[in-house]
Amino acid sequence: MIATIIVSVVLGVLAKTAPQMNMFVLGIQLKIFAGFAVLFVTMQFLPTVTMYVYEQMQDIVEKVIQVFV
């Protein structure tokens, strides 16, 4: 969401400085590119985040089991 807002703000500034450019056509490609860039960057952190969440789940389940036993 933040990447889309940043792209929209940049396109708004560009539209004000260069009104002859078609920002609608340019904006679609820029937003798609920004989305893929954010997706590519966040995919690199996915294994680390997944392991952290899995370890936290294991700890919580162990604590719940200890409470019942």
Short mmCIF file of N, CA, C and O in Angstrom, two decimals:
data_model
loop_
_atom_site.label_atom_id
_atom_site.label_comp_id
_atom_site.label_asym_id
_atom_site.label_seq_id
_atom_site.Cartn_x
_atom_site.Cartn_y
_atom_site.Cartn_z
N MET A 1 0.83 -1.19 0.00
CA MET A 1 0.00 0.00 0.00
C MET A 1 0.87 1.26 0.00
O MET A 1 0.56 2.21 -0.69
N ILE A 2 1.93 1.22 0.79
CA ILE A 2 2.80 2.40 0.87
C ILE A 2 3.48 2.64 -0.47
O ILE A 2 3.61 3.79 -0.91
N ALA A 3 3.89 1.56 -1.14
CA ALA A 3 4.54 1.72 -2.44
C ALA A 3 3.58 2.34 -3.45
O ALA A 3 3.97 3.21 -4.24
N THR A 4 2.32 1.94 -3.42
CA THR A 4 1.33 2.50 -4.33
C THR A 4 1.08 3.97 -4.03
O THR A 4 0.95 4.79 -4.96
N ILE A 5 1.04 4.33 -2.75
CA ILE A 5 0.84 5.73 -2.39
C ILE A 5 2.02 6.58 -2.84
O ILE A 5 1.84 7.68 -3.38
N ILE A 6 3.23 6.06 -2.65
CA ILE A 6 4.43 6.80 -3.08
C ILE A 6 4.42 7.00 -4.59
O ILE A 6 4.71 8.10 -5.09
N VAL A 7 4.06 5.95 -5.34
CA VAL A 7 4.00 6.07 -6.80
C VAL A 7 2.94 7.09 -7.20
O VAL A 7 3.16 7.89 -8.12
N SER A 8 1.81 7.08 -6.52
CA SER A 8 0.75 8.04 -6.84
C SER A 8 1.19 9.48 -6.57
O SER A 8 0.88 10.39 -7.35
N VAL A 9 1.91 9.69 -5.47
CA VAL A 9 2.40 11.04 -5.17
C VAL A 9 3.40 11.49 -6.22
O VAL A 9 3.35 12.63 -6.70
N VAL A 10 4.31 10.60 -6.60
CA VAL A 10 5.30 10.94 -7.63
C VAL A 10 4.60 11.24 -8.95
O VAL A 10 4.96 12.20 -9.66
N LEU A 11 3.59 10.47 -9.29
CA LEU A 11 2.85 10.73 -10.53
C LEU A 11 2.10 12.05 -10.45
O LEU A 11 1.99 12.77 -11.46
N GLY A 12 1.59 12.40 -9.28
CA GLY A 12 0.93 13.68 -9.12
C GLY A 12 1.88 14.84 -9.32
O GLY A 12 1.54 15.83 -9.98
N VAL A 13 3.09 14.72 -8.79
CA VAL A 13 4.10 15.77 -8.99
C VAL A 13 4.49 15.85 -10.46
O VAL A 13 4.64 16.94 -11.02
N LEU A 14 4.66 14.68 -11.08
CA LEU A 14 5.01 14.68 -12.51
C LEU A 14 3.90 15.28 -13.36
O LEU A 14 4.17 15.98 -14.35
N ALA A 15 2.65 15.00 -13.02
CA ALA A 15 1.53 15.54 -13.78
C ALA A 15 1.48 17.07 -13.66
O ALA A 15 1.08 17.76 -14.60
N LYS A 16 1.88 17.58 -12.50
CA LYS A 16 1.87 19.02 -12.31
C LYS A 16 3.02 19.69 -13.06
O LYS A 16 2.86 20.77 -13.61
N THR A 17 4.18 19.02 -13.11
CA THR A 17 5.35 19.62 -13.76
C THR A 17 5.35 19.41 -15.27
O THR A 17 5.86 20.25 -16.01
N ALA A 18 4.82 18.29 -15.71
CA ALA A 18 4.80 18.00 -17.15
C ALA A 18 3.39 17.58 -17.55
O ALA A 18 3.11 16.39 -17.71
N PRO A 19 2.48 18.52 -17.72
CA PRO A 19 1.08 18.16 -18.00
C PRO A 19 0.86 17.50 -19.36
O PRO A 19 -0.18 16.89 -19.59
N GLN A 20 1.82 17.60 -20.26
CA GLN A 20 1.63 16.99 -21.58
C GLN A 20 1.81 15.47 -21.55
O GLN A 20 1.44 14.79 -22.50
N MET A 21 2.39 14.93 -20.46
CA MET A 21 2.56 13.47 -20.36
C MET A 21 1.25 12.83 -19.92
O MET A 21 0.52 13.39 -19.09
N ASN A 22 0.95 11.67 -20.46
CA ASN A 22 -0.25 10.94 -20.09
C ASN A 22 0.05 10.10 -18.85
O ASN A 22 0.63 9.03 -18.93
N MET A 23 -0.33 10.60 -17.68
CA MET A 23 0.00 9.92 -16.42
C MET A 23 -0.81 8.65 -16.21
O MET A 23 -0.38 7.76 -15.51
N PHE A 24 -1.98 8.56 -16.82
CA PHE A 24 -2.78 7.35 -16.66
C PHE A 24 -2.07 6.15 -17.27
O PHE A 24 -1.95 5.10 -16.66
N VAL A 25 -1.57 6.32 -18.48
CA VAL A 25 -0.87 5.23 -19.16
C VAL A 25 0.44 4.92 -18.46
O VAL A 25 0.81 3.76 -18.26
N LEU A 26 1.16 5.94 -18.05
CA LEU A 26 2.44 5.75 -17.38
C LEU A 26 2.25 5.19 -15.97
O LEU A 26 3.03 4.35 -15.52
N GLY A 27 1.18 5.61 -15.30
CA GLY A 27 0.94 5.20 -13.92
C GLY A 27 0.66 3.72 -13.77
O GLY A 27 1.08 3.10 -12.79
N ILE A 28 -0.05 3.15 -14.71
CA ILE A 28 -0.37 1.72 -14.62
C ILE A 28 0.90 0.89 -14.63
O ILE A 28 1.09 0.00 -13.80
N GLN A 29 1.81 1.18 -15.56
CA GLN A 29 3.05 0.41 -15.63
C GLN A 29 3.94 0.65 -14.41
O GLN A 29 4.56 -0.28 -13.90
N LEU A 30 3.98 1.88 -13.93
CA LEU A 30 4.81 2.16 -12.75
C LEU A 30 4.27 1.46 -11.51
O LEU A 30 5.05 0.95 -10.70
N LYS A 31 2.96 1.42 -11.35
CA LYS A 31 2.39 0.76 -10.19
C LYS A 31 2.62 -0.75 -10.25
O LYS A 31 2.89 -1.39 -9.23
N ILE A 32 2.51 -1.33 -11.43
CA ILE A 32 2.78 -2.76 -11.58
C ILE A 32 4.24 -3.05 -11.29
O ILE A 32 4.57 -4.00 -10.57
N PHE A 33 5.14 -2.23 -11.81
CA PHE A 33 6.57 -2.41 -11.56
C PHE A 33 6.89 -2.25 -10.07
O PHE A 33 7.65 -3.04 -9.51
N ALA A 34 6.30 -1.27 -9.43
CA ALA A 34 6.54 -1.06 -7.99
C ALA A 34 6.00 -2.24 -7.18
O ALA A 34 6.64 -2.68 -6.22
N GLY A 35 4.86 -2.76 -7.58
CA GLY A 35 4.30 -3.92 -6.88
C GLY A 35 5.18 -5.14 -7.00
O GLY A 35 5.43 -5.85 -6.01
N PHE A 36 5.70 -5.40 -8.20
CA PHE A 36 6.60 -6.54 -8.38
C PHE A 36 7.92 -6.33 -7.63
O PHE A 36 8.49 -7.28 -7.09
N ALA A 37 8.40 -5.10 -7.59
CA ALA A 37 9.64 -4.81 -6.86
C ALA A 37 9.46 -5.07 -5.36
O ALA A 37 10.31 -5.69 -4.72
N VAL A 38 8.34 -4.61 -4.81
CA VAL A 38 8.06 -4.85 -3.39
C VAL A 38 7.89 -6.34 -3.14
O VAL A 38 8.38 -6.89 -2.14
N LEU A 39 7.21 -7.03 -4.02
CA LEU A 39 7.02 -8.47 -3.89
C LEU A 39 8.35 -9.20 -3.92
O LEU A 39 8.61 -10.11 -3.11
N PHE A 40 9.24 -8.81 -4.83
CA PHE A 40 10.55 -9.44 -4.94
C PHE A 40 11.37 -9.22 -3.67
O PHE A 40 12.02 -10.14 -3.18
N VAL A 41 11.33 -8.02 -3.13
CA VAL A 41 12.10 -7.72 -1.91
C VAL A 41 11.54 -8.48 -0.72
O VAL A 41 12.29 -9.05 0.08
N THR A 42 10.22 -8.52 -0.58
CA THR A 42 9.63 -9.19 0.58
C THR A 42 9.75 -10.71 0.50
O THR A 42 9.76 -11.37 1.55
N MET A 43 9.83 -11.27 -0.68
CA MET A 43 9.98 -12.72 -0.81
C MET A 43 11.31 -13.20 -0.22
O MET A 43 11.41 -14.34 0.22
N GLN A 44 12.31 -12.35 -0.19
CA GLN A 44 13.60 -12.74 0.37
C GLN A 44 13.52 -12.90 1.88
O GLN A 44 14.29 -13.66 2.46
N PHE A 45 12.60 -12.20 2.53
CA PHE A 45 12.45 -12.29 3.98
C PHE A 45 11.47 -13.37 4.41
O PHE A 45 11.34 -13.64 5.60
N LEU A 46 10.78 -13.99 3.47
CA LEU A 46 9.73 -14.95 3.81
C LEU A 46 10.24 -16.15 4.61
O LEU A 46 9.61 -16.52 5.60
N PRO A 47 11.36 -16.80 4.25
CA PRO A 47 11.80 -17.94 5.06
C PRO A 47 12.13 -17.57 6.51
O PRO A 47 11.78 -18.31 7.44
N THR A 48 12.74 -16.42 6.71
CA THR A 48 13.08 -15.99 8.07
C THR A 48 11.83 -15.72 8.89
O THR A 48 11.71 -16.16 10.04
N VAL A 49 10.88 -15.02 8.30
CA VAL A 49 9.64 -14.71 9.01
C VAL A 49 8.85 -15.98 9.29
O VAL A 49 8.29 -16.16 10.38
N THR A 50 8.83 -16.90 8.35
CA THR A 50 8.10 -18.15 8.52
C THR A 50 8.70 -18.97 9.66
O THR A 50 7.97 -19.52 10.49
N MET A 51 10.02 -19.04 9.72
CA MET A 51 10.66 -19.78 10.81
C MET A 51 10.37 -19.13 12.16
O MET A 51 10.13 -19.82 13.15
N TYR A 52 10.38 -17.82 12.23
CA TYR A 52 10.08 -17.12 13.47
C TYR A 52 8.65 -17.41 13.94
O TYR A 52 8.42 -17.73 15.11
N VAL A 53 7.71 -17.33 13.02
CA VAL A 53 6.31 -17.60 13.37
C VAL A 53 6.15 -19.06 13.81
O VAL A 53 5.45 -19.35 14.79
N TYR A 54 6.80 -19.98 13.12
CA TYR A 54 6.71 -21.40 13.46
C TYR A 54 7.28 -21.66 14.85
O TYR A 54 6.68 -22.39 15.65
N GLU A 55 8.41 -21.05 15.18
CA GLU A 55 9.01 -21.22 16.51
C GLU A 55 8.12 -20.63 17.59
O GLU A 55 7.98 -21.22 18.68
N GLN A 56 7.52 -19.48 17.32
CA GLN A 56 6.61 -18.87 18.30
C GLN A 56 5.39 -19.77 18.52
O GLN A 56 4.92 -19.91 19.65
N MET A 57 4.88 -20.36 17.45
CA MET A 57 3.73 -21.26 17.59
C MET A 57 4.10 -22.47 18.43
O MET A 57 3.31 -22.92 19.28
N GLN A 58 5.28 -23.02 18.21
CA GLN A 58 5.73 -24.17 19.00
C GLN A 58 5.83 -23.80 20.48
O GLN A 58 5.40 -24.57 21.34
N ASP A 59 6.39 -22.65 20.78
CA ASP A 59 6.51 -22.21 22.17
C ASP A 59 5.15 -22.05 22.83
O ASP A 59 4.94 -22.48 23.98
N ILE A 60 4.21 -21.46 22.12
CA ILE A 60 2.87 -21.25 22.67
C ILE A 60 2.16 -22.59 22.92
O ILE A 60 1.55 -22.79 23.96
N VAL A 61 2.29 -23.51 21.98
CA VAL A 61 1.65 -24.82 22.14
C VAL A 61 2.27 -25.56 23.33
O VAL A 61 1.56 -26.19 24.12
N GLU A 62 3.59 -25.47 23.48
CA GLU A 62 4.25 -26.12 24.62
C GLU A 62 3.76 -25.52 25.94
O GLU A 62 3.52 -26.25 26.91
N LYS A 63 3.60 -24.21 26.00
CA LYS A 63 3.12 -23.56 27.23
C LYS A 63 1.68 -23.96 27.54
O LYS A 63 1.33 -24.18 28.70
N VAL A 64 0.85 -24.05 26.51
CA VAL A 64 -0.54 -24.46 26.72
C VAL A 64 -0.60 -25.91 27.23
O VAL A 64 -1.36 -26.22 28.14
N ILE A 65 0.22 -26.75 26.65
CA ILE A 65 0.25 -28.16 27.08
C ILE A 65 0.73 -28.26 28.53
O ILE A 65 0.20 -29.04 29.32
N GLN A 66 1.72 -27.44 28.90
CA GLN A 66 2.22 -27.46 30.29
C GLN A 66 1.15 -26.98 31.26
O GLN A 66 1.08 -27.47 32.40
N VAL A 67 0.32 -26.07 30.85
CA VAL A 67 -0.76 -25.59 31.73
C VAL A 67 -1.77 -26.71 31.97
O VAL A 67 -2.26 -26.87 33.09
N PHE A 68 -2.09 -27.48 30.97
CA PHE A 68 -3.08 -28.53 31.11
C PHE A 68 -2.53 -29.80 31.77
O PHE A 68 -3.28 -30.62 32.24
N VAL A 69 -1.21 -29.96 31.78
CA VAL A 69 -0.63 -31.19 32.35
C VAL A 69 -0.23 -31.00 33.77
O VAL A 69 -0.19 -30.19 34.49
#
